[in-house]
């Protein structure tokens, strides 16, 4: 679970230490703070949403705290977001009270696994963004996810998802052993410090990300250790999986070079003639 300096720190059994996933407890809030203003994918997703305006709700898988849902709802689209993490969904619900009522009214969220969710309705558009396909452990899980998506799309409906297509440069410094850190000053008596590192397992094409945080508040210190893993699927495997699915690849988009090397695929469920 832990490597390098994170393993050494955890072995000290420091007082007031807690272990958790990146999408749980303290780290769910930290992840939300890091990613809430990410917009690399919004323009493309908004274009896809516009083509199905008024045709039904848009479904987002791995919706997190609602970054994409809120953007689409602000544009007038009715949405449903599903996520496996109850803590990320709780973050959305806390955040939603600050949204305009007409925006909040267009968003519903629920807890579900992207590979096995069950909904009574079918959708004109399903999206999976933020390279969240990497949360799946293997290609068999990707296949199950595509099958479940297909079953929930209307005829002619589209599925949009993205992934890291070239991993040689992505997070290279962290993967080479560099540990990054950030200090958050929330007032004279409330400071936070977070260390972040990544270790890649080359044989398995997986990476483990470790985090260590100290939260100093009210004269006491709480410590949080976090660990999560992600998969780097070769692009050839992803395309092969798509080609073997019942969905048809109709568009491919590559995000600008100043972003991480991310490719976006638009798949479509054919209409029965």
PDB file of C-alpha atoms in Angstrom:
ATOM      1  CA  UNK A   1       0.000   0.000   0.000  1.00  0.00           C
ATOM      2  CA  UNK A   2       2.743   2.477   0.974  1.00  0.00           C
ATOM      3  CA  UNK A   3       6.193   2.965  -0.530  1.00  0.00           C
ATOM      4  CA  UNK A   4       9.321   5.045   0.098  1.00  0.00           C
ATOM      5  CA  UNK A   5       9.025   7.890   2.571  1.00  0.00           C
ATOM      6  CA  UNK A   6       5.313   7.165   3.044  1.00  0.00           C
ATOM      7  CA  UNK A   7       6.089   3.611   4.177  1.00  0.00           C
ATOM      8  CA  UNK A   8       8.744   4.912   6.552  1.00  0.00           C
ATOM      9  CA  UNK A   9       6.389   7.503   8.026  1.00  0.00           C
ATOM     10  CA  UNK A  10       3.618   4.932   8.479  1.00  0.00           C
ATOM     11  CA  UNK A  11       6.010   2.566  10.272  1.00  0.00           C
ATOM     12  CA  UNK A  12       6.541   5.211  12.961  1.00  0.00           C
ATOM     13  CA  UNK A  13       2.952   4.735  14.178  1.00  0.00           C
ATOM     14  CA  UNK A  14       2.614   8.459  14.745  1.00  0.00           C
ATOM     15  CA  UNK A  15      -0.247   9.469  17.055  1.00  0.00           C
ATOM     16  CA  UNK A  16      -3.631  10.461  15.610  1.00  0.00           C
ATOM     17  CA  UNK A  17      -2.910   8.739  12.269  1.00  0.00           C
ATOM     18  CA  UNK A  18      -5.656   7.491   9.946  1.00  0.00           C
ATOM     19  CA  UNK A  19      -5.541   5.433   6.726  1.00  0.00           C
ATOM     20  CA  UNK A  20      -7.935   6.091   3.848  1.00  0.00           C
ATOM     21  CA  UNK A  21      -8.447   6.044   0.102  1.00  0.00           C
ATOM     22  CA  UNK A  22      -8.032   9.148  -2.071  1.00  0.00           C
ATOM     23  CA  UNK A  23     -11.821   9.405  -2.421  1.00  0.00           C
ATOM     24  CA  UNK A  24     -12.573   8.976   1.276  1.00  0.00           C
ATOM     25  CA  UNK A  25     -12.692  11.262   4.291  1.00  0.00           C
ATOM     26  CA  UNK A  26     -10.052  14.001   4.407  1.00  0.00           C
ATOM     27  CA  UNK A  27      -8.663  13.087   0.995  1.00  0.00           C
ATOM     28  CA  UNK A  28     -12.033  13.354  -0.728  1.00  0.00           C
ATOM     29  CA  UNK A  29     -12.004  17.036   0.210  1.00  0.00           C
ATOM     30  CA  UNK A  30      -8.361  17.400  -0.818  1.00  0.00           C
ATOM     31  CA  UNK A  31      -9.052  15.779  -4.207  1.00  0.00           C
ATOM     32  CA  UNK A  32     -12.037  18.048  -4.719  1.00  0.00           C
ATOM     33  CA  UNK A  33      -9.921  21.129  -3.953  1.00  0.00           C
ATOM     34  CA  UNK A  34      -7.275  19.994  -6.479  1.00  0.00           C
ATOM     35  CA  UNK A  35      -9.661  19.206  -9.334  1.00  0.00           C
ATOM     36  CA  UNK A  36     -12.769  21.349  -8.916  1.00  0.00           C
ATOM     37  CA  UNK A  37     -11.594  23.995 -11.401  1.00  0.00           C
ATOM     38  CA  UNK A  38     -10.390  21.529 -14.033  1.00  0.00           C
ATOM     39  CA  UNK A  39     -11.990  22.438 -17.365  1.00  0.00           C
ATOM     40  CA  UNK A  40      -9.981  20.648 -20.074  1.00  0.00           C
ATOM     41  CA  UNK A  41     -12.966  18.461 -20.980  1.00  0.00           C
ATOM     42  CA  UNK A  42     -15.897  20.816 -20.477  1.00  0.00           C
ATOM     43  CA  UNK A  43     -16.085  22.288 -23.992  1.00  0.00           C
ATOM     44  CA  UNK A  44     -16.256  18.889 -25.681  1.00  0.00           C
ATOM     45  CA  UNK A  45     -18.742  17.491 -23.163  1.00  0.00           C
ATOM     46  CA  UNK A  46     -20.912  20.590 -23.532  1.00  0.00           C
ATOM     47  CA  UNK A  47     -20.919  20.139 -27.324  1.00  0.00           C
ATOM     48  CA  UNK A  48     -22.003  16.519 -26.968  1.00  0.00           C
ATOM     49  CA  UNK A  49     -24.690  17.524 -24.469  1.00  0.00           C
ATOM     50  CA  UNK A  50     -26.011  20.224 -26.773  1.00  0.00           C
ATOM     51  CA  UNK A  51     -26.687  17.734 -29.563  1.00  0.00           C
ATOM     52  CA  UNK A  52     -29.089  15.808 -27.282  1.00  0.00           C
ATOM     53  CA  UNK A  53     -30.728  18.810 -25.601  1.00  0.00           C
ATOM     54  CA  UNK A  54     -34.265  17.985 -24.546  1.00  0.00           C
ATOM     55  CA  UNK A  55     -33.954  14.276 -25.377  1.00  0.00           C
ATOM     56  CA  UNK A  56     -33.537  13.066 -21.789  1.00  0.00           C
ATOM     57  CA  UNK A  57     -31.181  13.197 -18.850  1.00  0.00           C
ATOM     58  CA  UNK A  58     -27.418  13.005 -19.262  1.00  0.00           C
ATOM     59  CA  UNK A  59     -25.699  10.367 -17.132  1.00  0.00           C
ATOM     60  CA  UNK A  60     -22.205  10.878 -15.735  1.00  0.00           C
ATOM     61  CA  UNK A  61     -20.293   7.931 -14.298  1.00  0.00           C
ATOM     62  CA  UNK A  62     -17.692   8.499 -11.548  1.00  0.00           C
ATOM     63  CA  UNK A  63     -19.209  11.948 -11.085  1.00  0.00           C
ATOM     64  CA  UNK A  64     -17.270  12.731  -7.908  1.00  0.00           C
ATOM     65  CA  UNK A  65     -18.370  15.974  -6.276  1.00  0.00           C
ATOM     66  CA  UNK A  66     -20.196  17.159  -9.382  1.00  0.00           C
ATOM     67  CA  UNK A  67     -17.616  19.142 -11.349  1.00  0.00           C
ATOM     68  CA  UNK A  68     -19.057  18.135 -14.747  1.00  0.00           C
ATOM     69  CA  UNK A  69     -22.667  17.788 -13.580  1.00  0.00           C
ATOM     70  CA  UNK A  70     -22.741  21.381 -12.380  1.00  0.00           C
ATOM     71  CA  UNK A  71     -21.268  22.709 -15.628  1.00  0.00           C
ATOM     72  CA  UNK A  72     -23.878  20.845 -17.680  1.00  0.00           C
ATOM     73  CA  UNK A  73     -26.726  21.838 -15.368  1.00  0.00           C
ATOM     74  CA  UNK A  74     -25.702  25.498 -15.636  1.00  0.00           C
ATOM     75  CA  UNK A  75     -26.186  25.090 -19.388  1.00  0.00           C
ATOM     76  CA  UNK A  76     -29.740  23.873 -18.862  1.00  0.00           C
ATOM     77  CA  UNK A  77     -29.266  20.083 -19.058  1.00  0.00           C
ATOM     78  CA  UNK A  78     -30.937  17.617 -16.697  1.00  0.00           C
ATOM     79  CA  UNK A  79     -28.337  15.232 -15.286  1.00  0.00           C
ATOM     80  CA  UNK A  80     -27.823  12.134 -13.175  1.00  0.00           C
ATOM     81  CA  UNK A  81     -24.452  11.412 -11.583  1.00  0.00           C
ATOM     82  CA  UNK A  82     -23.313   8.066 -10.185  1.00  0.00           C
ATOM     83  CA  UNK A  83     -20.225   7.471  -8.068  1.00  0.00           C
ATOM     84  CA  UNK A  84     -18.923   4.628  -5.918  1.00  0.00           C
ATOM     85  CA  UNK A  85     -17.668   6.922  -3.147  1.00  0.00           C
ATOM     86  CA  UNK A  86     -20.271   8.065  -0.597  1.00  0.00           C
ATOM     87  CA  UNK A  87     -17.840  10.713   0.638  1.00  0.00           C
ATOM     88  CA  UNK A  88     -17.515  12.308  -2.811  1.00  0.00           C
ATOM     89  CA  UNK A  89     -21.307  12.334  -3.167  1.00  0.00           C
ATOM     90  CA  UNK A  90     -21.606  13.905   0.285  1.00  0.00           C
ATOM     91  CA  UNK A  91     -19.221  16.640  -0.871  1.00  0.00           C
ATOM     92  CA  UNK A  92     -21.496  17.342  -3.829  1.00  0.00           C
ATOM     93  CA  UNK A  93     -24.558  17.527  -1.585  1.00  0.00           C
ATOM     94  CA  UNK A  94     -22.829  20.011   0.731  1.00  0.00           C
ATOM     95  CA  UNK A  95     -21.694  22.052  -2.254  1.00  0.00           C
ATOM     96  CA  UNK A  96     -25.112  21.944  -3.913  1.00  0.00           C
ATOM     97  CA  UNK A  97     -26.769  24.120  -1.259  1.00  0.00           C
ATOM     98  CA  UNK A  98     -24.784  27.056  -2.665  1.00  0.00           C
ATOM     99  CA  UNK A  99     -26.011  26.475  -6.220  1.00  0.00           C
ATOM    100  CA  UNK A 100     -28.915  28.426  -7.722  1.00  0.00           C
ATOM    101  CA  UNK A 101     -32.137  26.490  -7.212  1.00  0.00           C
ATOM    102  CA  UNK A 102     -32.715  26.033 -10.950  1.00  0.00           C
ATOM    103  CA  UNK A 103     -29.230  24.492 -11.345  1.00  0.00           C
ATOM    104  CA  UNK A 104     -29.536  22.273  -8.282  1.00  0.00           C
ATOM    105  CA  UNK A 105     -32.915  21.064  -9.512  1.00  0.00           C
ATOM    106  CA  UNK A 106     -31.350  19.666 -12.697  1.00  0.00           C
ATOM    107  CA  UNK A 107     -28.931  17.384 -10.811  1.00  0.00           C
ATOM    108  CA  UNK A 108     -29.543  14.059  -9.119  1.00  0.00           C
ATOM    109  CA  UNK A 109     -26.774  11.864  -7.703  1.00  0.00           C
ATOM    110  CA  UNK A 110     -26.582   8.293  -6.440  1.00  0.00           C
ATOM    111  CA  UNK A 111     -24.087   5.635  -5.421  1.00  0.00           C
ATOM    112  CA  UNK A 112     -23.256   2.908  -7.951  1.00  0.00           C
ATOM    113  CA  UNK A 113     -20.409   1.009  -9.605  1.00  0.00           C
ATOM    114  CA  UNK A 114     -19.713   2.080 -13.198  1.00  0.00           C
ATOM    115  CA  UNK A 115     -19.406  -1.567 -14.279  1.00  0.00           C
ATOM    116  CA  UNK A 116     -22.721  -2.780 -12.882  1.00  0.00           C
ATOM    117  CA  UNK A 117     -25.109   0.133 -12.315  1.00  0.00           C
ATOM    118  CA  UNK A 118     -28.810  -0.417 -12.989  1.00  0.00           C
ATOM    119  CA  UNK A 119     -31.184   2.371 -13.980  1.00  0.00           C
ATOM    120  CA  UNK A 120     -34.760   2.078 -15.212  1.00  0.00           C
ATOM    121  CA  UNK A 121     -34.297   4.750 -17.870  1.00  0.00           C
ATOM    122  CA  UNK A 122     -32.102   4.915 -20.943  1.00  0.00           C
ATOM    123  CA  UNK A 123     -29.970   7.939 -21.724  1.00  0.00           C
ATOM    124  CA  UNK A 124     -29.130   9.879 -24.898  1.00  0.00           C
ATOM    125  CA  UNK A 125     -25.637  10.611 -23.538  1.00  0.00           C
ATOM    126  CA  UNK A 126     -23.402   8.943 -20.947  1.00  0.00           C
ATOM    127  CA  UNK A 127     -20.019  10.429 -20.010  1.00  0.00           C
ATOM    128  CA  UNK A 128     -16.985   9.212 -18.052  1.00  0.00           C
ATOM    129  CA  UNK A 129     -14.404  11.960 -17.771  1.00  0.00           C
ATOM    130  CA  UNK A 130     -11.235  12.886 -15.830  1.00  0.00           C
ATOM    131  CA  UNK A 131      -9.559   9.689 -17.172  1.00  0.00           C
ATOM    132  CA  UNK A 132     -11.638   7.808 -14.599  1.00  0.00           C
ATOM    133  CA  UNK A 133     -11.498   4.632 -16.677  1.00  0.00           C
ATOM    134  CA  UNK A 134      -8.081   4.236 -15.011  1.00  0.00           C
ATOM    135  CA  UNK A 135      -9.887   3.471 -11.750  1.00  0.00           C
ATOM    136  CA  UNK A 136     -10.874   0.097 -13.192  1.00  0.00           C
ATOM    137  CA  UNK A 137      -8.443  -2.707 -12.320  1.00  0.00           C
ATOM    138  CA  UNK A 138      -8.280  -4.545 -15.658  1.00  0.00           C
ATOM    139  CA  UNK A 139      -9.596  -4.763 -19.215  1.00  0.00           C
ATOM    140  CA  UNK A 140     -12.281  -7.250 -18.178  1.00  0.00           C
ATOM    141  CA  UNK A 141     -13.738  -4.474 -16.022  1.00  0.00           C
ATOM    142  CA  UNK A 142     -13.587  -2.063 -18.957  1.00  0.00           C
ATOM    143  CA  UNK A 143     -15.516  -4.592 -21.049  1.00  0.00           C
ATOM    144  CA  UNK A 144     -18.188  -4.926 -18.347  1.00  0.00           C
ATOM    145  CA  UNK A 145     -18.448  -1.161 -18.115  1.00  0.00           C
ATOM    146  CA  UNK A 146     -18.993  -0.857 -21.889  1.00  0.00           C
ATOM    147  CA  UNK A 147     -21.658  -3.582 -21.778  1.00  0.00           C
ATOM    148  CA  UNK A 148     -23.476  -1.809 -18.946  1.00  0.00           C
ATOM    149  CA  UNK A 149     -23.242   1.529 -20.748  1.00  0.00           C
ATOM    150  CA  UNK A 150     -24.614  -0.026 -23.947  1.00  0.00           C
ATOM    151  CA  UNK A 151     -27.602  -1.427 -22.050  1.00  0.00           C
ATOM    152  CA  UNK A 152     -28.423   2.052 -20.719  1.00  0.00           C
ATOM    153  CA  UNK A 153     -28.066   4.051 -23.942  1.00  0.00           C
ATOM    154  CA  UNK A 154     -30.972   4.966 -26.159  1.00  0.00           C
ATOM    155  CA  UNK A 155     -30.690   3.937 -29.805  1.00  0.00           C
ATOM    156  CA  UNK A 156     -28.391   6.507 -31.369  1.00  0.00           C
ATOM    157  CA  UNK A 157     -27.140   7.493 -27.923  1.00  0.00           C
ATOM    158  CA  UNK A 158     -23.487   8.288 -27.291  1.00  0.00           C
ATOM    159  CA  UNK A 159     -20.874   7.386 -24.708  1.00  0.00           C
ATOM    160  CA  UNK A 160     -17.927   9.752 -24.214  1.00  0.00           C
ATOM    161  CA  UNK A 161     -14.856   8.802 -22.180  1.00  0.00           C
ATOM    162  CA  UNK A 162     -11.181   9.742 -22.029  1.00  0.00           C
ATOM    163  CA  UNK A 163      -7.911   8.123 -20.999  1.00  0.00           C
ATOM    164  CA  UNK A 164      -4.173   8.748 -20.787  1.00  0.00           C
ATOM    165  CA  UNK A 165      -2.883   7.474 -24.134  1.00  0.00           C
ATOM    166  CA  UNK A 166       0.871   7.865 -23.640  1.00  0.00           C
ATOM    167  CA  UNK A 167       2.302   7.389 -20.206  1.00  0.00           C
ATOM    168  CA  UNK A 168       6.017   8.025 -20.821  1.00  0.00           C
ATOM    169  CA  UNK A 169       5.858  11.694 -19.768  1.00  0.00           C
ATOM    170  CA  UNK A 170       2.716  11.785 -17.639  1.00  0.00           C
ATOM    171  CA  UNK A 171       3.676  12.585 -14.020  1.00  0.00           C
ATOM    172  CA  UNK A 172       7.259  11.596 -14.918  1.00  0.00           C
ATOM    173  CA  UNK A 173       8.918  13.472 -12.041  1.00  0.00           C
ATOM    174  CA  UNK A 174       6.650  11.938  -9.424  1.00  0.00           C
ATOM    175  CA  UNK A 175       6.963   8.473 -10.963  1.00  0.00           C
ATOM    176  CA  UNK A 176      10.745   8.822 -10.918  1.00  0.00           C
ATOM    177  CA  UNK A 177      10.654   9.240  -7.152  1.00  0.00           C
ATOM    178  CA  UNK A 178      10.036  12.937  -6.642  1.00  0.00           C
ATOM    179  CA  UNK A 179       7.709  13.715  -3.756  1.00  0.00           C
ATOM    180  CA  UNK A 180       5.621  16.839  -4.178  1.00  0.00           C
ATOM    181  CA  UNK A 181       4.224  18.888  -1.339  1.00  0.00           C
ATOM    182  CA  UNK A 182       1.711  21.633  -0.725  1.00  0.00           C
ATOM    183  CA  UNK A 183       1.036  23.797   2.323  1.00  0.00           C
ATOM    184  CA  UNK A 184      -2.454  25.152   2.918  1.00  0.00           C
ATOM    185  CA  UNK A 185      -2.836  28.115   5.273  1.00  0.00           C
ATOM    186  CA  UNK A 186      -6.430  28.383   6.483  1.00  0.00           C
ATOM    187  CA  UNK A 187      -5.766  30.868   9.277  1.00  0.00           C
ATOM    188  CA  UNK A 188      -3.464  31.532  12.232  1.00  0.00           C
ATOM    189  CA  UNK A 189      -4.580  28.350  13.990  1.00  0.00           C
ATOM    190  CA  UNK A 190      -5.327  26.055  11.049  1.00  0.00           C
ATOM    191  CA  UNK A 191      -2.629  24.833   8.697  1.00  0.00           C
ATOM    192  CA  UNK A 192      -2.357  21.756   6.501  1.00  0.00           C
ATOM    193  CA  UNK A 193       0.606  20.114   4.817  1.00  0.00           C
ATOM    194  CA  UNK A 194       0.305  17.352   2.219  1.00  0.00           C
ATOM    195  CA  UNK A 195       2.995  15.161   0.617  1.00  0.00           C
ATOM    196  CA  UNK A 196       2.197  13.350  -2.648  1.00  0.00           C
ATOM    197  CA  UNK A 197       4.151  10.665  -4.494  1.00  0.00           C
ATOM    198  CA  UNK A 198       3.593   8.087  -7.218  1.00  0.00           C
ATOM    199  CA  UNK A 199       5.180   4.693  -7.836  1.00  0.00           C
ATOM    200  CA  UNK A 200       4.682   2.865 -11.117  1.00  0.00           C
ATOM    201  CA  UNK A 201       4.680  -0.914 -11.325  1.00  0.00           C
ATOM    202  CA  UNK A 202       5.977  -1.338 -14.879  1.00  0.00           C
ATOM    203  CA  UNK A 203       5.087  -5.012 -15.264  1.00  0.00           C
ATOM    204  CA  UNK A 204       1.458  -4.567 -14.253  1.00  0.00           C
ATOM    205  CA  UNK A 205       1.018  -1.129 -15.884  1.00  0.00           C
ATOM    206  CA  UNK A 206      -0.382   0.204 -12.649  1.00  0.00           C
ATOM    207  CA  UNK A 207       0.601   3.119 -10.474  1.00  0.00           C
ATOM    208  CA  UNK A 208       0.137   3.589  -6.759  1.00  0.00           C
ATOM    209  CA  UNK A 209      -0.279   7.121  -5.434  1.00  0.00           C
ATOM    210  CA  UNK A 210       0.548   7.843  -1.792  1.00  0.00           C
ATOM    211  CA  UNK A 211      -0.362  10.848   0.317  1.00  0.00           C
ATOM    212  CA  UNK A 212       0.557  12.026   3.784  1.00  0.00           C
ATOM    213  CA  UNK A 213      -1.163  14.991   5.400  1.00  0.00           C
ATOM    214  CA  UNK A 214      -0.778  16.798   8.685  1.00  0.00           C
ATOM    215  CA  UNK A 215      -3.641  19.015   9.800  1.00  0.00           C
ATOM    216  CA  UNK A 216      -2.729  21.381  12.631  1.00  0.00           C
ATOM    217  CA  UNK A 217      -5.739  23.029  14.224  1.00  0.00           C
ATOM    218  CA  UNK A 218      -6.595  24.160  17.717  1.00  0.00           C
ATOM    219  CA  UNK A 219      -3.230  23.089  19.082  1.00  0.00           C
ATOM    220  CA  UNK A 220      -3.561  19.468  17.957  1.00  0.00           C
ATOM    221  CA  UNK A 221      -2.248  17.577  14.926  1.00  0.00           C
ATOM    222  CA  UNK A 222      -4.152  14.960  12.937  1.00  0.00           C
ATOM    223  CA  UNK A 223      -2.332  12.801  10.389  1.00  0.00           C
ATOM    224  CA  UNK A 224      -3.844  11.175   7.312  1.00  0.00           C
ATOM    225  CA  UNK A 225      -2.207   8.519   5.154  1.00  0.00           C
ATOM    226  CA  UNK A 226      -3.805   7.942   1.780  1.00  0.00           C
ATOM    227  CA  UNK A 227      -3.238   5.420  -0.974  1.00  0.00           C
ATOM    228  CA  UNK A 228      -4.961   4.723  -4.268  1.00  0.00           C
ATOM    229  CA  UNK A 229      -4.080   2.865  -7.446  1.00  0.00           C
ATOM    230  CA  UNK A 230      -4.813   3.477 -11.103  1.00  0.00           C
ATOM    231  CA  UNK A 231      -4.337   1.517 -14.292  1.00  0.00           C
ATOM    232  CA  UNK A 232      -2.542   2.587 -17.462  1.00  0.00           C
ATOM    233  CA  UNK A 233      -4.221   0.671 -20.264  1.00  0.00           C
ATOM    234  CA  UNK A 234      -2.311   0.560 -23.571  1.00  0.00           C
ATOM    235  CA  UNK A 235      -4.269   2.467 -26.187  1.00  0.00           C
ATOM    236  CA  UNK A 236      -4.267  -0.576 -28.477  1.00  0.00           C
ATOM    237  CA  UNK A 237      -6.050  -2.572 -25.770  1.00  0.00           C
ATOM    238  CA  UNK A 238      -8.648   0.139 -25.255  1.00  0.00           C
ATOM    239  CA  UNK A 239      -9.349   0.388 -28.990  1.00  0.00           C
ATOM    240  CA  UNK A 240      -9.538  -3.386 -29.295  1.00  0.00           C
ATOM    241  CA  UNK A 241     -11.999  -3.494 -26.409  1.00  0.00           C
ATOM    242  CA  UNK A 242     -14.105  -0.799 -28.073  1.00  0.00           C
ATOM    243  CA  UNK A 243     -14.042  -2.600 -31.424  1.00  0.00           C
ATOM    244  CA  UNK A 244     -15.231  -5.831 -29.788  1.00  0.00           C
ATOM    245  CA  UNK A 245     -18.067  -4.049 -28.001  1.00  0.00           C
ATOM    246  CA  UNK A 246     -21.525  -3.328 -29.409  1.00  0.00           C
ATOM    247  CA  UNK A 247     -20.689   0.378 -29.588  1.00  0.00           C
ATOM    248  CA  UNK A 248     -19.286   2.084 -32.673  1.00  0.00           C
ATOM    249  CA  UNK A 249     -16.368   4.518 -32.507  1.00  0.00           C
ATOM    250  CA  UNK A 250     -17.435   7.663 -34.361  1.00  0.00           C
ATOM    251  CA  UNK A 251     -15.100  10.421 -33.106  1.00  0.00           C
ATOM    252  CA  UNK A 252     -11.624  10.708 -31.607  1.00  0.00           C
ATOM    253  CA  UNK A 253     -10.354  13.870 -29.919  1.00  0.00           C
ATOM    254  CA  UNK A 254      -6.931  14.682 -28.491  1.00  0.00           C
ATOM    255  CA  UNK A 255      -6.751  17.419 -25.899  1.00  0.00           C
ATOM    256  CA  UNK A 256      -4.218  20.290 -26.276  1.00  0.00           C
ATOM    257  CA  UNK A 257      -0.530  19.533 -25.787  1.00  0.00           C
ATOM    258  CA  UNK A 258      -0.303  21.686 -22.652  1.00  0.00           C
ATOM    259  CA  UNK A 259      -2.600  19.211 -20.909  1.00  0.00           C
ATOM    260  CA  UNK A 260      -1.770  15.653 -19.866  1.00  0.00           C
ATOM    261  CA  UNK A 261      -1.646  13.272 -22.874  1.00  0.00           C
ATOM    262  CA  UNK A 262      -5.367  12.523 -22.884  1.00  0.00           C
ATOM    263  CA  UNK A 263      -7.488  11.137 -25.709  1.00  0.00           C
ATOM    264  CA  UNK A 264     -11.278  11.232 -25.800  1.00  0.00           C
ATOM    265  CA  UNK A 265     -13.433   8.700 -27.660  1.00  0.00           C
ATOM    266  CA  UNK A 266     -17.051   9.196 -28.701  1.00  0.00           C
ATOM    267  CA  UNK A 267     -18.935   5.925 -29.129  1.00  0.00           C
ATOM    268  CA  UNK A 268     -22.452   5.464 -30.451  1.00  0.00           C
ATOM    269  CA  UNK A 269     -25.169   2.852 -30.045  1.00  0.00           C
ATOM    270  CA  UNK A 270     -26.506   2.022 -33.482  1.00  0.00           C
ATOM    271  CA  UNK A 271     -30.164   2.388 -34.336  1.00  0.00           C
ATOM    272  CA  UNK A 272     -32.177  -0.698 -35.162  1.00  0.00           C
ATOM    273  CA  UNK A 273     -33.269  -0.460 -38.797  1.00  0.00           C
TER     274      UNK A 273
END
